[in-house]
Short mmCIF file of C-alpha atoms and ligand atoms in Angstrom, two decimals:
data_model
loop_
_atom_site.label_atom_id
_atom_site.label_comp_id
_atom_site.label_asym_id
_atom_site.label_seq_id
_atom_site.Cartn_x
_atom_site.Cartn_y
_atom_site.Cartn_z
CA MET D 1170 -89.29 -138.31 0.28
CA THR D 1171 -90.57 -140.66 -2.37
CA THR D 1172 -92.41 -143.99 -2.75
CA ARG D 1173 -90.71 -147.36 -2.60
CA ILE D 1174 -92.09 -150.80 -3.41
CA ILE D 1175 -91.41 -152.83 -0.26
CA GLY D 1176 -93.40 -156.00 -0.96
CA THR D 1177 -94.95 -157.90 -3.86
CA GLY D 1178 -97.45 -160.71 -4.32
CA SER D 1179 -99.52 -162.44 -6.98
CA PHE D 1180 -102.28 -164.99 -7.35
CA PHE D 1181 -103.89 -166.94 -10.17
CA PRO D 1182 -106.88 -169.19 -10.69
CA GLN D 1183 -105.81 -172.84 -10.98
CA MET D 1184 -107.33 -173.67 -14.35
CA ILE D 1185 -104.80 -173.58 -17.19
CA VAL D 1186 -106.23 -173.16 -20.69
CA SER D 1187 -103.78 -173.93 -23.51
CA ASN D 1188 -103.98 -172.70 -27.09
CA ASP D 1189 -104.99 -176.22 -28.09
CA ASP D 1190 -107.86 -176.08 -25.59
CA LEU D 1191 -109.02 -172.82 -27.18
CA SER D 1192 -108.89 -174.35 -30.65
CA LYS D 1193 -111.72 -176.66 -29.53
CA VAL D 1194 -113.92 -173.61 -28.84
CA VAL D 1195 -113.06 -171.23 -31.69
CA ASP D 1196 -111.44 -171.56 -35.14
CA THR D 1197 -107.84 -170.95 -34.09
CA ASN D 1198 -104.63 -172.87 -33.53
CA ASP D 1199 -101.52 -172.89 -31.37
CA GLU D 1200 -99.23 -171.80 -34.21
CA TRP D 1201 -101.33 -168.70 -35.04
CA ILE D 1202 -101.61 -167.60 -31.42
CA ARG D 1203 -97.94 -168.19 -30.55
CA SER D 1204 -96.54 -166.52 -33.65
CA ARG D 1205 -98.86 -163.48 -33.45
CA THR D 1206 -98.79 -162.96 -29.67
CA GLY D 1207 -96.25 -165.20 -27.90
CA ILE D 1208 -99.01 -166.58 -25.67
CA LYS D 1209 -99.01 -170.33 -24.95
CA GLU D 1210 -101.54 -170.61 -22.15
CA ARG D 1211 -103.53 -168.55 -19.70
CA ARG D 1212 -105.28 -168.98 -16.34
CA ILE D 1213 -109.06 -168.80 -16.33
CA SER D 1214 -111.27 -168.40 -13.27
CA GLU D 1215 -113.83 -171.11 -12.64
CA GLY D 1216 -115.67 -168.93 -10.14
CA GLN D 1217 -113.23 -166.82 -8.14
CA ASP D 1218 -113.99 -163.17 -8.72
CA THR D 1219 -111.62 -160.20 -9.02
CA SER D 1220 -111.64 -159.37 -5.30
CA GLU D 1221 -110.83 -162.96 -4.33
CA LEU D 1222 -107.74 -162.99 -6.55
CA ALA D 1223 -106.82 -159.51 -5.26
CA ILE D 1224 -107.10 -160.58 -1.61
CA GLU D 1225 -104.69 -163.50 -2.08
CA ALA D 1226 -102.18 -161.34 -3.97
CA ALA D 1227 -102.49 -158.65 -1.28
CA LYS D 1228 -101.86 -161.11 1.56
CA GLU D 1229 -98.68 -162.25 -0.15
CA ALA D 1230 -97.50 -158.67 -0.76
CA ILE D 1231 -98.11 -157.73 2.90
CA ALA D 1232 -96.21 -160.81 4.10
CA SER D 1233 -93.36 -159.97 1.73
CA ALA D 1234 -93.28 -156.36 2.99
CA ASN D 1235 -93.29 -157.67 6.56
CA ILE D 1236 -95.65 -154.98 7.83
CA ASP D 1237 -98.73 -155.01 10.02
CA VAL D 1238 -101.82 -154.78 7.83
CA LYS D 1239 -103.14 -152.04 10.13
CA GLU D 1240 -100.39 -149.72 8.84
CA ILE D 1241 -102.00 -149.59 5.39
CA GLU D 1242 -103.76 -146.25 4.91
CA LEU D 1243 -104.80 -146.55 1.26
CA ILE D 1244 -105.88 -149.43 -0.98
CA ILE D 1245 -106.26 -148.85 -4.71
CA VAL D 1246 -107.40 -151.69 -6.93
CA ALA D 1247 -106.81 -151.14 -10.63
CA THR D 1248 -109.35 -153.22 -12.52
CA SER D 1249 -111.69 -153.31 -15.50
CA SER D 1250 -113.51 -156.37 -14.20
CA ALA D 1251 -114.74 -155.37 -10.74
CA ASP D 1252 -116.97 -157.83 -8.84
CA ASN D 1253 -119.73 -155.24 -8.56
CA VAL D 1254 -120.78 -151.82 -9.77
CA PHE D 1255 -120.53 -151.03 -6.07
CA PRO D 1256 -119.11 -151.49 -3.51
CA ASN D 1257 -115.70 -151.14 -5.08
CA THR D 1258 -113.25 -154.04 -5.20
CA ALA D 1259 -110.78 -152.28 -2.91
CA SER D 1260 -113.37 -152.25 -0.10
CA LEU D 1261 -113.86 -155.99 -0.55
CA VAL D 1262 -110.10 -156.40 -0.26
CA GLN D 1263 -110.08 -154.25 2.88
CA PHE D 1264 -112.65 -156.58 4.43
CA GLY D 1265 -110.79 -159.67 3.25
CA ILE D 1266 -107.44 -158.67 4.73
CA GLU D 1267 -108.81 -156.66 7.70
CA ALA D 1268 -107.02 -153.46 6.72
CA GLU D 1269 -109.37 -151.38 8.81
CA ASN D 1270 -107.32 -148.18 8.66
CA ALA D 1271 -107.29 -147.91 4.87
CA VAL D 1272 -109.44 -145.80 2.58
CA CYS D 1273 -110.34 -147.85 -0.47
CA TYR D 1274 -111.25 -147.22 -4.07
CA ASP D 1275 -110.87 -148.68 -7.55
CA LEU D 1276 -109.16 -147.10 -10.51
CA SER D 1277 -110.26 -147.76 -14.08
CA ALA D 1278 -107.58 -147.28 -16.71
CA ALA D 1279 -107.58 -150.73 -18.35
CA CYS D 1280 -104.08 -152.03 -19.02
CA SER D 1281 -102.54 -148.76 -17.75
CA GLY D 1282 -104.47 -149.19 -14.50
CA PHE D 1283 -101.68 -150.46 -12.27
CA LEU D 1284 -99.26 -147.79 -13.45
CA PHE D 1285 -101.82 -145.04 -12.89
CA ALA D 1286 -102.72 -146.49 -9.46
CA LEU D 1287 -99.09 -146.71 -8.41
CA ASN D 1288 -98.54 -143.11 -9.47
CA THR D 1289 -101.67 -142.04 -7.60
CA ALA D 1290 -100.42 -143.73 -4.42
CA HIS D 1291 -97.07 -142.00 -5.02
CA ALA D 1292 -98.79 -138.60 -5.15
CA PHE D 1293 -100.33 -139.25 -1.71
CA ILE D 1294 -97.07 -140.49 -0.25
CA LYS D 1295 -94.87 -137.79 -1.75
CA SER D 1296 -97.22 -135.12 -0.44
CA GLY D 1297 -97.05 -136.63 3.05
CA ILE D 1298 -100.75 -137.50 3.25
CA TYR D 1299 -100.16 -141.26 3.61
CA LYS D 1300 -97.10 -143.34 4.45
CA LYS D 1301 -98.11 -146.83 3.34
CA ALA D 1302 -100.42 -148.05 0.59
CA LEU D 1303 -101.45 -151.24 -1.11
CA VAL D 1304 -101.70 -151.07 -4.89
CA ILE D 1305 -103.28 -154.00 -6.70
CA GLY D 1306 -104.01 -154.93 -10.30
CA SER D 1307 -106.64 -157.66 -10.43
CA GLU D 1308 -108.65 -158.93 -13.36
CA VAL D 1309 -111.09 -161.66 -14.24
CA MET D 1310 -110.96 -160.72 -17.90
CA SER D 1311 -112.70 -163.98 -18.79
CA LYS D 1312 -115.97 -162.32 -17.65
CA THR D 1313 -115.57 -159.61 -20.26
CA ILE D 1314 -114.57 -161.78 -23.23
CA ASP D 1315 -116.76 -162.90 -26.08
CA TRP D 1316 -115.60 -166.52 -26.26
CA LYS D 1317 -116.88 -166.73 -29.84
CA ASP D 1318 -114.58 -163.90 -31.02
CA ARG D 1319 -111.26 -165.50 -31.94
CA GLY D 1320 -109.73 -162.06 -32.55
CA THR D 1321 -109.86 -161.25 -28.82
CA CYS D 1322 -110.54 -164.38 -26.78
CA VAL D 1323 -107.09 -165.86 -27.37
CA LEU D 1324 -105.35 -162.81 -25.88
CA PHE D 1325 -106.54 -162.46 -22.32
CA GLY D 1326 -106.19 -164.24 -18.97
CA ASP D 1327 -107.12 -163.86 -15.31
CA GLY D 1328 -104.86 -163.06 -12.36
CA ALA D 1329 -103.83 -160.52 -9.72
CA GLY D 1330 -100.64 -158.81 -8.62
CA ALA D 1331 -100.09 -156.51 -5.65
CA VAL D 1332 -97.42 -154.24 -4.22
CA VAL D 1333 -97.05 -152.57 -0.85
CA VAL D 1334 -95.51 -149.11 -1.17
CA ALA D 1335 -94.09 -146.94 1.59
CA ALA D 1336 -92.49 -143.55 2.09
CA ASP D 1337 -88.71 -143.85 1.74
CA GLU D 1338 -85.64 -141.98 0.60
CA ILE D 1339 -85.35 -143.97 -2.64
CA GLY D 1340 -88.02 -145.31 -4.98
CA ILE D 1341 -90.07 -143.59 -7.67
CA GLU D 1342 -87.98 -140.98 -9.43
CA ASP D 1343 -90.28 -139.68 -12.14
CA MET D 1344 -93.37 -140.52 -14.16
CA VAL D 1345 -95.32 -139.56 -17.25
CA MET D 1346 -98.96 -140.41 -17.99
CA TYR D 1347 -101.15 -139.71 -21.02
CA SER D 1348 -104.71 -140.20 -22.26
CA ASP D 1349 -106.33 -139.88 -25.68
CA GLY D 1350 -110.10 -140.10 -25.37
CA THR D 1351 -110.58 -139.60 -29.09
CA LYS D 1352 -109.42 -143.20 -29.64
CA GLY D 1353 -111.75 -144.79 -27.10
CA ASN D 1354 -113.46 -146.93 -29.72
CA VAL D 1355 -110.40 -148.93 -30.75
CA LEU D 1356 -110.43 -150.91 -27.51
CA LEU D 1357 -113.76 -151.01 -25.75
CA CYS D 1358 -115.93 -153.00 -23.37
CA GLU D 1359 -119.37 -151.51 -22.85
CA ASP D 1360 -121.18 -151.72 -19.51
CA ARG D 1361 -124.94 -151.74 -18.99
CA LYS D 1362 -126.95 -149.81 -21.53
CA VAL D 1363 -128.81 -146.64 -20.62
CA GLY D 1364 -132.53 -147.43 -20.61
CA ASN D 1365 -134.81 -149.36 -18.29
CA PHE D 1366 -138.24 -150.83 -17.97
CA LEU D 1367 -139.84 -147.41 -17.47
CA THR D 1368 -138.36 -145.66 -20.50
CA ALA D 1369 -138.85 -148.73 -22.68
CA ALA D 1370 -142.50 -149.03 -21.63
CA VAL D 1371 -143.17 -145.38 -22.45
CA LYS D 1372 -141.79 -145.91 -25.96
CA ASN D 1373 -143.34 -149.37 -26.26
CA GLU D 1374 -139.88 -150.90 -26.82
CA GLU D 1375 -138.08 -153.98 -25.49
CA VAL D 1376 -135.61 -153.43 -22.63
CA ASP D 1377 -132.03 -153.93 -23.82
CA SER D 1378 -130.33 -155.41 -20.78
CA SER D 1379 -127.36 -156.87 -22.67
CA TYR D 1380 -123.80 -156.36 -21.52
CA GLY D 1381 -120.90 -155.60 -23.80
CA PHE D 1382 -117.79 -157.68 -24.41
CA VAL D 1383 -114.24 -156.65 -25.27
CA LYS D 1384 -113.99 -155.31 -28.82
CA MET D 1385 -110.67 -154.36 -30.33
CA GLU D 1386 -109.17 -153.03 -33.52
CA GLY D 1387 -105.99 -155.07 -33.10
CA GLN D 1388 -103.76 -153.40 -35.64
CA GLU D 1389 -104.72 -149.90 -34.49
CA VAL D 1390 -103.87 -150.87 -30.89
CA PHE D 1391 -100.58 -152.37 -32.07
CA ARG D 1392 -99.61 -149.18 -33.94
CA PHE D 1393 -100.55 -147.04 -30.92
CA ALA D 1394 -98.48 -149.12 -28.51
CA VAL D 1395 -95.30 -149.35 -30.58
CA LYS D 1396 -95.36 -145.59 -31.22
CA GLN D 1397 -96.34 -144.20 -27.81
CA VAL D 1398 -94.56 -146.60 -25.44
CA PRO D 1399 -90.99 -145.89 -26.65
CA GLN D 1400 -91.78 -142.18 -26.69
CA CYS D 1401 -93.09 -142.10 -23.13
CA ILE D 1402 -90.16 -144.19 -21.87
CA SER D 1403 -87.73 -141.78 -23.55
CA LYS D 1404 -89.65 -138.88 -22.00
CA VAL D 1405 -89.46 -140.18 -18.43
CA LEU D 1406 -85.73 -140.83 -18.83
CA GLU D 1407 -85.20 -137.35 -20.26
CA LYS D 1408 -87.24 -135.73 -17.44
CA SER D 1409 -85.15 -137.45 -14.81
CA ASN D 1410 -81.87 -136.99 -16.68
CA THR D 1411 -81.28 -140.75 -16.72
CA ASN D 1412 -79.23 -142.62 -19.31
CA ILE D 1413 -81.13 -145.51 -20.91
CA ASP D 1414 -78.08 -147.75 -20.43
CA ASP D 1415 -78.49 -147.39 -16.66
CA ILE D 1416 -81.89 -149.14 -16.73
CA LYS D 1417 -81.66 -152.77 -15.65
CA TYR D 1418 -85.14 -153.83 -16.71
CA PHE D 1419 -88.07 -152.47 -18.68
CA VAL D 1420 -91.15 -154.01 -17.09
CA LEU D 1421 -93.93 -153.50 -19.61
CA HIS D 1422 -97.58 -154.41 -19.69
CA GLN D 1423 -97.68 -157.96 -21.05
CA ALA D 1424 -99.97 -157.56 -24.07
CA ASN D 1425 -98.06 -159.17 -26.87
CA ILE D 1426 -94.48 -160.30 -27.49
CA ARG D 1427 -94.35 -158.48 -30.81
CA ILE D 1428 -95.17 -155.17 -29.09
CA LEU D 1429 -92.32 -155.76 -26.62
CA GLN D 1430 -89.90 -156.66 -29.42
CA SER D 1431 -90.84 -153.58 -31.39
CA VAL D 1432 -90.49 -151.28 -28.36
CA ALA D 1433 -87.07 -152.76 -27.55
CA LYS D 1434 -85.96 -152.25 -31.15
CA ARG D 1435 -87.18 -148.66 -31.31
CA LEU D 1436 -85.37 -147.86 -28.05
CA ASN D 1437 -82.29 -149.72 -29.29
CA VAL D 1438 -82.26 -151.80 -26.10
CA ASP D 1439 -81.47 -155.53 -25.88
CA ILE D 1440 -84.74 -157.53 -25.66
CA GLU D 1441 -83.13 -159.41 -22.72
CA LYS D 1442 -83.86 -156.31 -20.64
CA PHE D 1443 -87.61 -156.81 -21.26
CA PRO D 1444 -88.69 -159.69 -19.01
CA THR D 1445 -91.85 -161.50 -20.10
CA ASN D 1446 -94.32 -163.97 -18.69
CA LEU D 1447 -97.17 -163.49 -21.15
CA GLU D 1448 -96.38 -166.98 -22.49
CA LEU D 1449 -97.98 -168.42 -19.36
CA TYR D 1450 -100.64 -165.87 -18.45
CA GLY D 1451 -101.71 -164.03 -21.60
CA ASN D 1452 -102.75 -160.41 -21.23
CA THR D 1453 -104.01 -159.92 -17.66
CA SER D 1454 -104.64 -156.19 -18.24
CA ALA D 1455 -104.10 -154.14 -15.06
CA ALA D 1456 -102.63 -157.18 -13.30
CA SER D 1457 -99.79 -157.90 -15.73
CA ILE D 1458 -97.17 -155.47 -14.40
CA PRO D 1459 -97.48 -156.32 -10.67
CA ILE D 1460 -97.60 -160.04 -11.53
CA LEU D 1461 -94.34 -159.70 -13.45
CA LEU D 1462 -92.75 -157.57 -10.73
CA ASP D 1463 -93.63 -160.25 -8.19
CA GLU D 1464 -92.19 -163.00 -10.36
CA MET D 1465 -88.95 -161.04 -10.80
CA ASN D 1466 -88.81 -160.28 -7.08
CA LYS D 1467 -89.29 -163.94 -6.15
CA LYS D 1468 -86.57 -164.97 -8.61
CA GLY D 1469 -84.17 -162.48 -6.97
CA MET D 1470 -83.81 -160.48 -10.20
CA LEU D 1471 -84.43 -157.15 -8.46
CA LYS D 1472 -81.60 -155.84 -6.27
CA SER D 1473 -81.68 -152.77 -4.06
CA GLY D 1474 -80.49 -149.82 -6.14
CA ASP D 1475 -81.50 -151.28 -9.52
CA LYS D 1476 -83.18 -148.77 -11.82
CA ILE D 1477 -86.24 -150.07 -13.60
CA VAL D 1478 -88.81 -148.52 -15.91
CA ILE D 1479 -92.38 -149.78 -15.84
CA SER D 1480 -94.78 -148.91 -18.63
CA GLY D 1481 -98.49 -149.55 -19.06
CA PHE D 1482 -100.65 -148.92 -22.13
CA GLY D 1483 -104.16 -149.75 -23.16
CA ALA D 1484 -107.77 -148.66 -23.51
CA GLY D 1485 -108.68 -145.03 -23.16
CA LEU D 1486 -106.38 -144.84 -24.93
CA SER D 1487 -104.00 -144.49 -22.01
CA TRP D 1488 -100.29 -144.96 -21.50
CA GLY D 1489 -97.40 -143.94 -19.31
CA ALA D 1490 -94.07 -144.84 -17.75
CA THR D 1491 -92.54 -144.66 -14.30
CA LEU D 1492 -88.85 -144.72 -13.45
CA LEU D 1493 -87.97 -146.14 -10.06
CA THR D 1494 -85.07 -147.37 -8.03
CA TRP D 1495 -85.72 -150.73 -6.40
N1 LIG N 1089 -106.76 -167.61 -34.87
C1 LIG N 1089 -106.63 -167.75 -36.19
N2 LIG N 1089 -106.86 -166.74 -37.05
C2 LIG N 1089 -107.21 -165.55 -36.53
C3 LIG N 1089 -107.35 -165.35 -35.16
C4 LIG N 1089 -107.11 -166.44 -34.31
N3 LIG N 1089 -107.21 -166.35 -32.98
N4 LIG N 1089 -107.71 -164.06 -34.94
C5 LIG N 1089 -107.78 -163.47 -36.14
N5 LIG N 1089 -107.49 -164.38 -37.10
C6 LIG N 1089 -107.45 -164.18 -38.53
C7 LIG N 1089 -108.29 -163.02 -38.99
O1 LIG N 1089 -109.63 -163.40 -39.14
C8 LIG N 1089 -107.62 -162.67 -40.29
O2 LIG N 1089 -108.06 -163.56 -41.26
P1 LIG N 1089 -108.32 -163.08 -42.78
O3 LIG N 1089 -106.99 -162.59 -43.26
O4 LIG N 1089 -108.80 -164.32 -43.44
O5 LIG N 1089 -109.33 -162.00 -42.66
C9 LIG N 1089 -106.15 -162.94 -40.03
O6 LIG N 1089 -106.11 -163.84 -38.90
C10 LIG N 1089 -105.38 -161.71 -39.70
O7 LIG N 1089 -106.10 -160.97 -38.72
P2 LIG N 1089 -105.56 -159.65 -38.10
O8 LIG N 1089 -106.52 -159.11 -37.11
O9 LIG N 1089 -105.12 -158.76 -39.24
O10 LIG N 1089 -104.29 -160.22 -37.36
P3 LIG N 1089 -103.02 -159.47 -36.85
O11 LIG N 1089 -101.85 -159.93 -37.59
O12 LIG N 1089 -103.26 -158.00 -36.76
O13 LIG N 1089 -102.91 -160.03 -35.38
C11 LIG N 1089 -103.37 -159.28 -33.16
C12 LIG N 1089 -103.97 -159.80 -34.45
C13 LIG N 1089 -102.48 -160.37 -32.57
C14 LIG N 1089 -104.49 -158.98 -32.17
C15 LIG N 1089 -102.56 -158.02 -33.48
O14 LIG N 1089 -103.33 -157.07 -34.18
C16 LIG N 1089 -101.99 -157.39 -32.30
O15 LIG N 1089 -101.01 -157.85 -31.74
N6 LIG N 1089 -102.57 -156.27 -31.83
C17 LIG N 1089 -102.16 -155.62 -30.65
C18 LIG N 1089 -103.30 -155.57 -29.78
C19 LIG N 1089 -103.13 -156.30 -28.50
O16 LIG N 1089 -102.12 -156.87 -28.15
N7 LIG N 1089 -104.20 -156.24 -27.79
C20 LIG N 1089 -104.24 -156.79 -26.50
C21 LIG N 1089 -105.20 -156.01 -25.71
S1 LIG N 1089 -104.86 -154.34 -25.72
C22 LIG N 1089 -103.67 -154.01 -24.66
O17 LIG N 1089 -103.39 -154.74 -23.77
C23 LIG N 1089 -102.93 -152.78 -24.87
#
């Protein structure tokens, strides 16, 4: 028994922000952003929070799976931009879709979040603990961006993607996941600071109640991704004794077109096998893979029996790959 994706969905805020729009806010331009990243525009929330995007994506995935919402036993939301410290986003989704039989929690692994969440759901399903789960990647990254930092603000966007997974004879075949905590500083978004009115008063200091924004050493992240992603894809294929030529699509986290091109080159695979939509959505972190899967599913690109590899990579540092049969 394994875990099969039986439904997909996605949802975006309505507001479209082009590269030209951004050039009115920071010193940048369309040519720089397109040539360095491939991104043309992104969706930005004007108020809808992470759970609201997640709920809409989840409703679509459940409709596409054609199941009763009451069958869902587990909801995992992968996010780095939760509505609240608590309750978790998954519980807000449970309320929003009335999935009263599900246990709910969030998973924080940045841009690897969806992959890690899918693999976590797989572990429950493969072990027989649960039969159906809802796995969501949802982000309002615009909350976490310093809109004065042109090095990061041009990269990210908001959106949500969701999949329903169920126990089946075919589906996930193998997976690999990795973390390197020593490189945490190269891609970082700090939360609240330790310290409060009491401790500050004792020391006669001001309370620092500031929040952090996304900070990134871009070239270091680039080098990490183009080295580790091909290696982990090769590893999952080797583990499952699968020939790379048998893979129909490589569905990668949508960070940057140059990362995808470099990974394709290193694997000696035609770039046509790497679908992209980052042109329209930017980097939606944990949401990018399920959004792309949903787009491919809606376009009829995914046929029963197709072998696909999905790969996520990002802060932590964290990365991994999963091989599955559609
Ligand atoms: N517009 C115009 N100029 C810019 C911008 C911008 N938005 N951002 C930076 N610049 C300038 C810099 O100030 C610098 O100017 P200088 O030479 O006068 O100092 C110049 O452009 C080059 O800057 P670099 O940071 O060296 O640019 P680089 O070629 O490395 O491209 C980028 C930056 C696109 C972020 C690249 O490093 C990259 O692709 N990194 C991968 C990281 C990534 O994709 N992160 C996404 C999030 S992480 C994840 O999802 C895994």
